[in-house]
mmCIF file of C-alpha atoms in Angstrom:
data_model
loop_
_atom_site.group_PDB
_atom_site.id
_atom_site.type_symbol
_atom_site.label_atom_id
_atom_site.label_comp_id
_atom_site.label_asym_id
_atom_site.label_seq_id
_atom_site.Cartn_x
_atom_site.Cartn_y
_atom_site.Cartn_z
ATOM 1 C CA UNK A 1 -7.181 16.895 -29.501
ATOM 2 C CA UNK A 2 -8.533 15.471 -26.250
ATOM 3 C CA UNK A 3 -11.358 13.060 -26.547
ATOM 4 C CA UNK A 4 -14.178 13.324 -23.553
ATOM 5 C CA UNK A 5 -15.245 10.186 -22.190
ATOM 6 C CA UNK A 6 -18.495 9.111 -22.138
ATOM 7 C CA UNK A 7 -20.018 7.825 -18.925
ATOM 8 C CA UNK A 8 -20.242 4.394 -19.900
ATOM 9 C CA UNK A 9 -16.941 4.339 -21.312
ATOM 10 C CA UNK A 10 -15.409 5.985 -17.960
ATOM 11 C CA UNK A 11 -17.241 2.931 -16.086
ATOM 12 C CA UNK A 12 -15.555 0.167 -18.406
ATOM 13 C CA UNK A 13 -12.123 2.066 -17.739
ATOM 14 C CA UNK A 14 -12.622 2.224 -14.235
ATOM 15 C CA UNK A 15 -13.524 -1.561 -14.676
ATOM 16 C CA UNK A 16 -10.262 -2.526 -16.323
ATOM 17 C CA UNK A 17 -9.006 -0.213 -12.611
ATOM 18 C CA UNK A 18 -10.607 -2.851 -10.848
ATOM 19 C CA UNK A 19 -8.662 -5.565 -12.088
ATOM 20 C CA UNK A 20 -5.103 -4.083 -11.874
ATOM 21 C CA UNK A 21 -6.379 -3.394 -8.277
ATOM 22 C CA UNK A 22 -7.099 -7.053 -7.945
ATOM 23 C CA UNK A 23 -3.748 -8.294 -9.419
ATOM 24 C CA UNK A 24 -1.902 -5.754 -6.577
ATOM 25 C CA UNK A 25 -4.136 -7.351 -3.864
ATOM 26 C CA UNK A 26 -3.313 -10.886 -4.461
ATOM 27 C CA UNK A 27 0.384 -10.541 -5.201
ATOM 28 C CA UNK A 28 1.240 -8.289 -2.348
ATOM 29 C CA UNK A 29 0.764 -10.881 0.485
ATOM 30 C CA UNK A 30 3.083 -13.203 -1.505
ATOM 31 C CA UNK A 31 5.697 -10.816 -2.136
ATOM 32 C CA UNK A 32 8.138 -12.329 0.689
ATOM 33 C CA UNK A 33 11.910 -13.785 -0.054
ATOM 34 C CA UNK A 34 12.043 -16.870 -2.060
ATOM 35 C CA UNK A 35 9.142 -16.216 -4.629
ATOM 36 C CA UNK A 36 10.715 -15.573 -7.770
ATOM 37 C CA UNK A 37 9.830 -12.616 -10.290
ATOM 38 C CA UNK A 38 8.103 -15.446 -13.003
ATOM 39 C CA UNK A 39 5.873 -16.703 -10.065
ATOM 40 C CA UNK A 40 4.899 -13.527 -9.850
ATOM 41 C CA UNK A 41 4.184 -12.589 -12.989
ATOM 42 C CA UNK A 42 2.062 -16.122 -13.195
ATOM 43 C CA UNK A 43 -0.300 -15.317 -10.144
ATOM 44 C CA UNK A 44 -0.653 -12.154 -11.797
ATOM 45 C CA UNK A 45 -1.402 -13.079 -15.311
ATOM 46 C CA UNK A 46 -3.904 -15.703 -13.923
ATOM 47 C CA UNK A 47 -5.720 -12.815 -12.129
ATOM 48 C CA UNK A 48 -6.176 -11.031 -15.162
ATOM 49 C CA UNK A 49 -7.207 -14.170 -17.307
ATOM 50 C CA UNK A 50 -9.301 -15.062 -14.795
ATOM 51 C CA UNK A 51 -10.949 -11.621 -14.366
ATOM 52 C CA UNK A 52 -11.547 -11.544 -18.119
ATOM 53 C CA UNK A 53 -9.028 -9.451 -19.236
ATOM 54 C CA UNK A 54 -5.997 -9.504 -21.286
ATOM 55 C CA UNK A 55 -2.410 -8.642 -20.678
ATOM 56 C CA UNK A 56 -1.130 -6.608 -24.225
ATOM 57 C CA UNK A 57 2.134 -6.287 -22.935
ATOM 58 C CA UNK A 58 2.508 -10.057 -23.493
ATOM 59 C CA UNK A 59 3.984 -10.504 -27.036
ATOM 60 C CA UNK A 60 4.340 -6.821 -27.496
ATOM 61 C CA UNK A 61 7.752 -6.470 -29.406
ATOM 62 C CA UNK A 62 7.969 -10.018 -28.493
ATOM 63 C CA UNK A 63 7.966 -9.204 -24.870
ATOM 64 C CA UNK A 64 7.581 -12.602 -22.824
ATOM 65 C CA UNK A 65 5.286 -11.877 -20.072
ATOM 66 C CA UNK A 66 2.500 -9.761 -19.205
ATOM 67 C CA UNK A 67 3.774 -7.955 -16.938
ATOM 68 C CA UNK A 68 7.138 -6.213 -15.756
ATOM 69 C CA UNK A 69 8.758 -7.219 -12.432
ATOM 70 C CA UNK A 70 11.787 -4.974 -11.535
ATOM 71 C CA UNK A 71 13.758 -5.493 -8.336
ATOM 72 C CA UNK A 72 16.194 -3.251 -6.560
ATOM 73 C CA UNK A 73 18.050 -1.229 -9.652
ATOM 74 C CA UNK A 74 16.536 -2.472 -12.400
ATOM 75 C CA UNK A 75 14.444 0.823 -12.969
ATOM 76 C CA UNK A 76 11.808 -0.376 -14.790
ATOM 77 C CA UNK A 77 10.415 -2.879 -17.185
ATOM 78 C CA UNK A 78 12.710 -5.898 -15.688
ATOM 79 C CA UNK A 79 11.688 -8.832 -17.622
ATOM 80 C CA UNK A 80 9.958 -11.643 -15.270
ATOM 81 C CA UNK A 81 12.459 -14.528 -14.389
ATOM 82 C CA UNK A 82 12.724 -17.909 -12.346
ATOM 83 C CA UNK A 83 16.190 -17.341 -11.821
ATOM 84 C CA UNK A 84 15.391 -13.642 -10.081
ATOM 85 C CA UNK A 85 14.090 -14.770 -6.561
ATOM 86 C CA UNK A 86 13.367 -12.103 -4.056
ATOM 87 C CA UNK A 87 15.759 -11.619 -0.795
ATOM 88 C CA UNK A 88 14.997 -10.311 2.584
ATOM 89 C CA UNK A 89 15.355 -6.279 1.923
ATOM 90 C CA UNK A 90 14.904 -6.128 -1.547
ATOM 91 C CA UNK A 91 12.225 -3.649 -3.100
ATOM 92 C CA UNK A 92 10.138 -4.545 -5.709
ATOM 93 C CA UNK A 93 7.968 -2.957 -8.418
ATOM 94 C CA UNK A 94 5.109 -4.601 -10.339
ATOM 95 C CA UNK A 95 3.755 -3.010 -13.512
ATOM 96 C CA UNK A 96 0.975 -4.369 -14.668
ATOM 97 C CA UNK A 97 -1.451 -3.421 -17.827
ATOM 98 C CA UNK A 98 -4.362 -5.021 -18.035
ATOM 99 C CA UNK A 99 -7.523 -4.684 -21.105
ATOM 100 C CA UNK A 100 -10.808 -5.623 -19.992
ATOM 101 C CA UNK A 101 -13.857 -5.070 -22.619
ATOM 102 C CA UNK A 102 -11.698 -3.018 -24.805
ATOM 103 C CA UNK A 103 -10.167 -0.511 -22.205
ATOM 104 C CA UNK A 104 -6.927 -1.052 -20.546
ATOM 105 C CA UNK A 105 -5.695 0.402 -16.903
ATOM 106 C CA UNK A 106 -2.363 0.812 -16.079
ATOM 107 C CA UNK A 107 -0.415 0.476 -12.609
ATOM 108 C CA UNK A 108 2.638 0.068 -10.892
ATOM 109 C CA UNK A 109 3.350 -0.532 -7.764
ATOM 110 C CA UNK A 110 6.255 -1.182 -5.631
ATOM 111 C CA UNK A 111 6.684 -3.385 -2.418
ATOM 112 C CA UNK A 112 9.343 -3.548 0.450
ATOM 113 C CA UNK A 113 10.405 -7.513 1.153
ATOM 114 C CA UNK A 114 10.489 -8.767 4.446
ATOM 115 C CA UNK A 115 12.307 -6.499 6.719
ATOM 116 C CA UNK A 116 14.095 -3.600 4.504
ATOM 117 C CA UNK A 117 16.561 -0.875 6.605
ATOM 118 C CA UNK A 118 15.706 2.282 6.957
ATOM 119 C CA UNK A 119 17.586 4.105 4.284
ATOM 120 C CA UNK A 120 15.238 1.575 2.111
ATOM 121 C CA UNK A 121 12.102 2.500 3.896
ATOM 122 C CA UNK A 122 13.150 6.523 3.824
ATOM 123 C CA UNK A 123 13.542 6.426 0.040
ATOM 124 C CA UNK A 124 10.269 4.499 -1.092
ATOM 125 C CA UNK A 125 8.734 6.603 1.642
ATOM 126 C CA UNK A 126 10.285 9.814 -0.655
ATOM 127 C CA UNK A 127 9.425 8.172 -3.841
ATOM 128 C CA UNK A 128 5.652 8.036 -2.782
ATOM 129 C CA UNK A 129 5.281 10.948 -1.474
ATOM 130 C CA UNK A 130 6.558 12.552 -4.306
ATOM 131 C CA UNK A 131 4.288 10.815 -6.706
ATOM 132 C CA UNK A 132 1.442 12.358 -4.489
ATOM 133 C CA UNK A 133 2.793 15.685 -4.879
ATOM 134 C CA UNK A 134 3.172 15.506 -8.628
ATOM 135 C CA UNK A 135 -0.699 14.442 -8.171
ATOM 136 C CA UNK A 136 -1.473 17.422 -6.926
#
């Protein structure tokens, strides 16, 4: 059964958007070598604290953080860590789930750090253009 959305309820979901949006536009100016997967998760559980939400991953199956930081071949749901510090090349992809008001928005999104070669930059190129496609 699909349930229809009410306008109001379509306006708190696109709320909850708003502040996954916000996490992605802090972090992504600090993604850079050196900053370690846990800061990141930090600055981006702050955001969403801070915003009002809530991050249900956190806890979830006894998950430790509320969000999932995955670098290079860890596919996806890497757990956050301060031992896991970003290097010059690496990719990285944040998923974050944030609730806001009772409705929760879902993102990921993945970043290039500092200067990546080009077979790097050709295959998160392909990756998001494929994820337009499948949009379509």
């Amino acid at each position: 059964m699909i349930i229809v959305k009410s306008p109001r309820e379509i306006e708190l979901m696109k709320e909850a958007g708003k502040l996954v949006a916000k996490v992605f536009e802090t972090v992504e100016p600090l993604i850079r070598p050196g900053i370690s997967t846990y800061e990141i998760n930090e600055i981006a559980e702050r955001v969403i604290y801070e915003g009002g939400g809530s991050c249900p991953c956190k806890g979830y199956y006894d998950y430790p953080a509320g969000t999932c930081v995955s670098v290079n071949e860890t596919l996806i749901h890497g757990i956050p860590s301060k031992k896991i510090k970003l290097q010059d090349g690496d990719i990285v992809s944040l998923d974050v789930v944030a609730c806001l008001k009772g409705y929760c928005a879902d993102a990921t999104r993945t970043f290039m750090v500092g200067t990546c070669k080009d077979n790097v930059k050709q295959i998160v190129q392909v990756c998001k253009d494929a994820f337009y496609e499948g949009i379509k």
